[in-house]
Every structure is written in C-alpha cells, then in structure tokens.
Amino acid sequence: METASQLAVRLTKQSRDQFWNVYTEFDWPDSLDADRYAMTPELISIHGTELWESLDEPTRKRLSLYEVGNFFSLTLQGERPLVAGLSDRLYSKRLTHEGTEYIHHFIDEENKHMIMFGLFLQKYLGKVYPEKKIALDRTYAKGEEEVAFFCKVMVVEELGDYYNVKMMLDDAIEPIVKQINWVHHRDESRHLGFGRRHLTELTEQWMPTWSDETRAGFSDWLGQYIKSSWNDFYNPTMYKDAGLEDPYQVRKMALAHPLTAEHRARASKKLVNIFLRLGLLLEAPVL
Amino acid sequence: MDEQQIRAELREWILAHAKSKPSGELTDQTAILETGLLSSLDIVEFVLFIEELRGDEVDTDDIEPEVFTSIDTLWEGFFGQAAG
Ligand SMILES: [Fe+2]
Ligand SMILES: [Fe+2]
C-alpha cells in the first residue's frame, strides 16, 4: 500500500503539471443570467419540500443564486482555518519532508479557491456570508487534536465535493458556476486522496493510545461536527436575501423535512463510511 | 418581548439542548459552557436562536466568547443597553 509520503510525491508532480492562475482562468460575465439556475435545483436546500413546490420559477431561480452564494461562502469559510492549520504544520515533525512539499501546493490551491469564491461572491452577491462559529478552548488527549484537524478538513472537502461533482456536470446552470465547480473538483480530488491516506496513518498511530472514553467522546464530537456542518447549508440570511418570508422558520422546516434528511444521508455516505471504517465514528450519526 | 420573557426563552432553549441535566437549578448566573451544558458546536444554533429573538442578525466578529458565560452575560451582550 502506498504511504502518504509516496502519494505526496505523485500529487506534487500533478499539482505542478496542472499549475493554474486564478486571475486568468475565468472570463467573468458582467452579470448572471436571471433566466438560468445558478445552482443545480436538486441541491437547493428546500428542494422537494412543499415550500419549494409553492414557489414560482423566478423565485426559485433567485433563491438558487443565494444558495450557491451560501455554498461558496461556507466552502471559503472552511478553507480559512484549513490553510491556517496546514501552514502551521509546514516543516514540522507532524509532516514528512515529502508531505511538506505537497502541503505547499495544497495551501496554494486553497488560497486560489478562496480568491475564486471571493471574486464570484463580491461580483454577483456583493458579499461573503459570515460564519457564525465561535471557537472555544477544549482539552485533547495526545494526538486527538491532530486527528480532529484532518477530520474537519475531510468534512468540508467531502461534502463540498459532492456538490462540485453534481454542478460541474450540469449544463443547465450558469456556465461560470459550472466552471468554478469543475476547477475546484480538479484540485480537491488530490486533496481528498492525500487527506484520506494521511488521516488513516494518523488514526493508526494515535487511536490505539486512546482510552475508551476518549474514543467515545471523539465519535460523539465528530458526529456533531458533521451535523453542524450540514446545518450551515440552511442559512436564514440566504432565505431572507432571496425574499422568502419567515427565514428562521424556513430553516427549521427544511432541516426537519424527511426529503432533506435523505439528501444529507446520501451526500455524506462516503464520508461517514470512511470514519466508520477507521473507527473514528462508532455509529452513523443522525444528520 | 420584555426582559423576563427573553431570559425565560434563553433558559428554555439551553435546557432543551443541554447535553446533561444541570446539577441543581439553572439560574441566570449558571456557567453554561463551563459546566458542559452546551458545547461549542451548539453555539451556531444558539446564535441563530438569539437572532430570531432579537429580530436582528448577530455579527460574530464583534463577539467575545465570554458573552456565552451565563444568561446574565447573554442578556447584556445581545439584548441590554450596550448591545448593538
Ligand atoms: Fe478548496
Ligand atoms: Fe481542498
């Protein structure tokens, strides 16, 4: 089996071969076409609900712009701490030499993603949706923080990739959105490959040293983390911006709807299975 | 909604989302995070609930984590005279 270091060498080469310039990659249209969906309808957070059925076509299309804006914002917001954490690990004992070399590309690509999402958001929405998270200090067992960091990376990247892959194949949506999803997926497929291998090695290294209590606590935290990451897709401000009434009620309704629960389970299946197989999740969380 | 109602709403939300039953009564001074009643992952939900109560968005960039210490600090930070 290829080690994370061996994989890093391969991925470094690929990143150099595919090196791209975020400032020349896109032809940004002056405005988006109001007659087109900006996001694949099936991915819209209230898709299939009674509320969705009651909306007329122009409202659905307007909502799709704020939905894709929210999706790009939460990807961007997830990439900020990701880059911070990866930078912190460069040239440290937490990475091998080959790992550090690849992480330089990982950071470079994530930085370009943030620029790309930021350009889209400023141009077509005039804002980036803020994050509502507040970090609180907590204590960790040995290795737990390291494993938790790469779990968080995997959650943001795997959930995002599910959306990217759907939209990069959708010819009906705004071409610029389709292209952004495609560009993102091209880099993310490497990040995901490295992340899976690296997390596997970290888990094999640290989990055997954890007490049953630490393992149970970790599994509990991870399940909650995935759930709270999903909740960010149901942003009341986004509903308000799209002109929907009672945005906080829309969020509650959408989160409680069986169809959206099915969607979350489907979109998280790969992610949850990886965590279950590694033993980081002791049972599949209710999402 | 007056102050007493808002404090009661906050208390109800905390109890409904508490990871463990509080030892003794949940007063307006009980440490919410320290005692493990709520975790940092509950904060986003809680912030949205507070927005709904206030009828106004919360900018978390302007907020110190200390505001989540107790119902007293929540009232002051989000609803009292000083709250923006
Ligand atoms: Fe990215
Ligand atoms: Fe990535």
XYZ file of C-alpha atoms and ligand atoms in Angstrom:
373
model
C 0.000 0.000 0.000
C 1.279 3.450 -0.964
C 2.203 5.603 2.054
C 1.049 9.208 2.447
C 4.611 10.333 1.647
C 4.766 8.323 -1.569
C 1.356 9.638 -2.545
C 2.523 13.191 -1.755
C 5.348 12.867 -4.287
C 2.882 11.857 -7.004
C 0.415 14.593 -6.120
C 3.139 17.258 -6.029
C 4.028 16.371 -9.598
C 0.373 16.548 -10.662
C -0.111 19.930 -8.974
C 2.945 21.301 -10.805
C 1.781 19.912 -14.147
C -1.654 21.452 -13.657
C -0.454 24.701 -12.076
C -3.058 27.374 -12.824
C -3.532 31.116 -12.494
C -6.676 32.162 -10.689
C -6.588 35.607 -12.313
C -6.586 34.322 -15.902
C -8.580 31.114 -15.518
C -12.032 32.715 -15.744
C -13.882 35.119 -18.020
C -16.235 36.693 -15.532
C -19.516 37.786 -17.160
C -20.700 41.255 -16.136
C -23.858 39.767 -14.699
C -25.550 36.415 -14.365
C -28.482 35.346 -16.500
C -31.663 35.678 -14.425
C -33.359 33.071 -16.641
C -30.930 30.369 -15.632
C -30.429 28.493 -12.418
C -27.217 29.448 -10.624
C -27.261 26.140 -8.756
C -28.460 22.668 -9.664
C -32.082 22.675 -8.387
C -31.788 19.256 -6.708
C -29.036 20.693 -4.475
C -31.092 23.632 -3.258
C -31.708 23.229 0.461
C -35.507 23.281 0.296
C -35.765 21.236 -2.913
C -38.753 18.881 -2.880
C -40.412 20.455 0.147
C -43.952 21.861 -0.004
C -42.458 25.342 0.148
C -40.325 24.626 -2.922
C -43.362 23.344 -4.791
C -45.232 26.549 -3.966
C -42.542 28.881 -5.375
C -42.790 30.233 -8.899
C -39.922 29.804 -11.335
C -38.397 33.309 -10.981
C -38.318 32.943 -7.170
C -36.691 29.525 -7.425
C -34.036 30.963 -9.715
C -33.427 33.926 -7.420
C -33.065 31.533 -4.496
C -30.576 29.448 -6.489
C -28.184 32.426 -6.652
C -28.201 32.915 -2.869
C -27.955 29.169 -2.309
C -24.844 28.875 -4.468
C -23.542 32.035 -2.767
C -24.020 30.375 0.607
C -22.354 27.183 -0.599
C -19.337 29.075 -1.940
C -19.207 31.159 1.262
C -19.183 28.163 3.539
C -16.519 26.497 1.434
C -14.429 29.673 1.626
C -15.040 29.956 5.383
C -13.955 26.335 5.808
C -10.796 26.911 3.782
C -9.587 29.722 6.066
C -8.823 27.569 9.133
C -7.730 24.753 6.813
C -4.973 26.917 5.322
C -4.045 28.221 8.784
C -3.696 24.695 10.139
C -1.773 23.407 7.151
C 0.644 26.356 7.258
C 1.239 25.681 10.911
C 2.359 22.125 10.084
C 4.892 23.027 7.347
C 8.458 21.898 8.162
C 7.321 20.459 11.489
C 7.595 16.880 12.716
C 3.899 16.473 12.024
C 4.690 16.144 8.314
C 7.367 14.263 6.404
C 9.608 16.167 4.005
C 7.513 14.943 1.063
C 4.377 15.883 2.969
C 5.604 19.455 3.472
C 6.368 19.772 -0.223
C 2.876 18.698 -1.161
C 1.238 20.854 1.521
C 2.798 23.895 -0.161
C 0.630 23.062 -3.197
C -2.378 22.241 -1.041
C -2.129 25.701 0.552
C -1.502 27.398 -2.793
C -4.577 25.743 -4.277
C -6.776 26.524 -1.273
C -5.641 30.127 -1.393
C -6.646 30.278 -5.048
C -10.012 28.710 -4.213
C -10.684 31.427 -1.660
C -9.757 34.086 -4.244
C -12.011 32.398 -6.826
C -15.009 32.110 -4.479
C -14.368 35.610 -3.154
C -14.374 37.083 -6.674
C -17.642 35.343 -7.519
C -19.301 36.391 -4.277
C -18.229 40.023 -4.395
C -19.191 40.349 -8.047
C -22.614 38.718 -8.045
C -23.802 38.890 -4.426
C -21.802 41.836 -3.142
C -20.844 39.916 -0.002
C -19.461 36.776 1.566
C -21.777 35.154 4.111
C -20.081 35.278 7.505
C -19.531 32.268 9.637
C -21.380 32.006 12.952
C -18.908 29.705 14.644
C -17.125 30.760 17.795
C -14.084 28.739 18.777
C -13.896 27.658 22.395
C -10.879 26.109 24.043
C -11.046 22.441 24.890
C -8.612 19.845 26.127
C -7.413 16.980 23.947
C -5.845 13.575 24.500
C -2.499 13.014 22.808
C -2.896 13.075 19.033
C -6.582 13.917 19.277
C -6.224 17.480 18.018
C -4.169 16.292 15.042
C -6.764 13.677 14.094
C -9.604 16.167 14.668
C -7.976 18.722 12.380
C -7.755 16.316 9.447
C -11.307 15.105 10.129
C -12.546 18.687 9.816
C -10.589 19.057 6.573
C -12.233 15.905 5.260
C -15.751 17.017 6.230
C -15.527 20.355 4.421
C -13.851 18.792 1.381
C -16.013 15.668 1.010
C -19.343 17.465 1.438
C -18.194 20.232 -0.890
C -17.047 17.746 -3.477
C -20.455 16.061 -3.597
C -21.895 19.419 -4.679
C -18.981 20.227 -7.012
C -19.318 16.964 -8.923
C -23.067 17.433 -9.424
C -22.721 21.014 -10.622
C -19.684 20.553 -12.840
C -21.768 18.127 -14.927
C -24.880 20.296 -15.095
C -25.124 22.070 -18.466
C -28.341 23.815 -17.495
C -26.792 26.050 -14.820
C -24.774 29.263 -15.188
C -21.601 28.374 -17.093
C -19.348 30.303 -14.693
C -20.739 28.334 -11.739
C -20.253 25.087 -13.594
C -16.653 26.051 -14.356
C -15.848 27.066 -10.767
C -17.131 23.714 -9.551
C -15.043 21.913 -12.131
C -11.856 23.832 -11.265
C -12.458 23.204 -7.586
C -13.039 19.496 -8.029
C -9.861 19.133 -10.103
C -7.731 20.252 -7.126
C -9.960 18.699 -4.480
C -9.653 15.196 -5.867
C -5.939 15.374 -4.998
C -6.580 16.924 -1.575
C -9.116 14.229 -0.781
C -6.736 11.468 -1.808
C -3.971 12.829 0.382
C -6.340 13.564 3.269
C -7.731 10.015 3.336
C -4.261 8.445 3.363
C -2.857 10.878 5.907
C -5.846 10.556 8.236
C -5.602 6.769 8.047
C -1.960 6.895 9.148
C -2.694 9.379 11.935
C -5.567 7.248 13.204
C -3.431 4.093 13.190
C -0.769 5.980 15.095
C -2.901 7.621 17.774
C -6.172 5.781 18.293
C -4.620 2.692 19.929
C -3.315 5.005 22.689
C -6.749 6.486 23.449
C -8.959 5.320 26.295
C -12.473 4.041 25.555
C -13.756 7.292 26.983
C -11.636 9.373 24.601
C -12.799 7.279 21.646
C -16.445 7.627 22.606
C -16.003 11.364 23.157
C -14.301 11.741 19.801
C -17.022 9.835 17.961
C -19.622 11.977 19.671
C -17.859 15.193 18.715
C -17.323 14.078 15.114
C -20.978 13.166 14.621
C -21.995 16.559 15.987
C -19.429 18.281 13.824
C -20.825 16.708 10.654
C -24.334 17.623 11.735
C -23.418 21.233 12.438
C -21.609 21.431 9.087
C -24.822 20.370 7.406
C -26.862 22.915 9.320
C -24.790 25.673 7.694
C -26.429 24.830 4.363
C -29.740 26.121 5.748
C -28.781 29.753 6.288
C -31.697 32.037 7.283
C -29.941 35.120 5.866
C -29.764 33.405 2.494
C -33.520 32.724 2.574
C -34.147 36.326 3.587
C -31.942 37.639 0.755
C -33.921 35.535 -1.709
C -37.113 37.176 -0.476
C -38.601 34.229 1.409
C -40.793 35.013 4.387
C -40.021 33.785 7.921
C -36.433 32.746 7.099
C -35.821 31.144 10.514
C -38.944 29.041 10.121
C -37.839 28.028 6.625
C -34.601 26.733 8.100
C -36.408 24.708 10.774
C -38.896 23.325 8.311
C -36.183 22.380 5.824
C -33.950 20.713 8.422
C -36.858 18.688 9.763
C -38.122 17.567 6.342
C -37.617 13.842 5.561
C -36.564 14.570 1.974
C -33.689 16.801 3.054
C -32.622 14.229 5.649
C -32.421 11.677 2.836
C -30.303 14.088 0.811
C -27.892 14.656 3.724
C -27.558 10.927 4.356
C -26.880 10.283 0.670
C -24.364 13.122 0.304
C -22.494 12.119 3.492
C -22.433 8.389 2.845
C -18.860 8.215 1.587
C -17.584 10.458 4.368
C -19.417 8.610 7.127
C -18.245 5.245 5.790
C -14.606 6.360 5.902
C -14.983 7.472 9.517
C -16.808 4.273 10.473
C -14.159 2.117 8.836
C -11.376 3.974 10.656
C -13.291 3.625 13.924
C -13.418 7.399 14.409
C -17.203 7.182 14.339
C -18.620 4.354 16.447
C -22.024 4.647 14.799
C -23.539 6.567 11.897
C -24.852 9.932 13.143
C -28.416 11.077 12.518
C -27.944 14.045 10.182
C -40.902 40.760 24.419
C -39.747 42.061 27.802
C -36.577 41.177 29.666
C -38.157 38.461 31.800
C -39.639 36.733 28.768
C -36.346 36.817 26.886
C -34.476 35.382 29.859
C -37.095 32.646 30.125
C -36.776 31.861 26.401
C -32.993 31.611 26.697
C -33.314 29.299 29.702
C -35.778 27.079 27.896
C -33.544 26.789 24.829
C -30.493 25.897 26.943
C -32.411 23.221 28.858
C -33.823 21.773 25.640
C -30.335 21.481 24.115
C -28.346 20.606 27.254
C -26.035 17.616 26.953
C -26.581 16.772 30.608
C -29.104 17.745 33.237
C -27.801 20.717 35.209
C -26.938 19.872 38.793
C -29.441 21.986 40.674
C -31.411 24.818 39.170
C -30.351 26.686 36.036
C -30.092 30.254 37.273
C -29.180 33.381 35.325
C -25.651 33.028 36.723
C -25.048 29.325 35.967
C -21.961 28.799 33.802
C -23.392 27.404 30.572
C -20.254 26.291 28.745
C -18.003 25.507 31.686
C -20.469 23.056 33.145
C -20.739 21.349 29.755
C -24.410 22.168 29.353
C -23.699 23.404 25.836
C -20.731 22.671 23.586
C -19.069 24.923 21.038
C -20.978 23.099 18.285
C -24.253 24.269 19.837
C -23.178 27.883 19.574
C -24.149 28.348 15.924
C -27.679 27.094 16.624
C -27.850 29.236 19.710
C -26.694 32.344 17.828
C -29.438 31.797 15.241
C -31.998 31.439 18.026
C -30.762 34.703 19.557
C -31.028 36.410 16.146
C -34.615 35.255 15.925
C -35.363 36.604 19.398
C -33.660 39.915 18.652
C -35.140 40.208 15.184
C -31.671 41.201 14.051
C -28.571 39.435 12.808
C -25.582 38.786 15.039
C -22.115 39.560 13.724
C -19.921 37.014 15.446
C -16.806 39.035 14.584
C -17.969 41.546 17.179
C -18.476 38.944 19.880
C -16.183 37.702 22.609
C -16.737 34.094 23.713
C -17.283 35.428 27.271
C -20.737 36.607 26.247
C -21.820 32.933 26.381
C -20.887 32.580 30.052
C -24.400 32.759 31.534
C -27.915 34.028 30.901
C -26.872 37.309 32.551
C -23.997 37.876 30.120
C -26.190 36.818 27.183
C -28.810 39.345 28.162
C -26.234 42.112 28.488
C -24.335 41.185 25.335
C -27.261 40.709 22.991
C -30.290 42.473 24.418
C -29.240 45.028 27.045
C -28.465 48.739 26.634
C -24.905 48.080 25.459
C -25.948 45.605 22.749
C -25.752 46.949 19.221
Fe -10.784 24.182 -1.840
Fe -9.169 21.304 -0.802
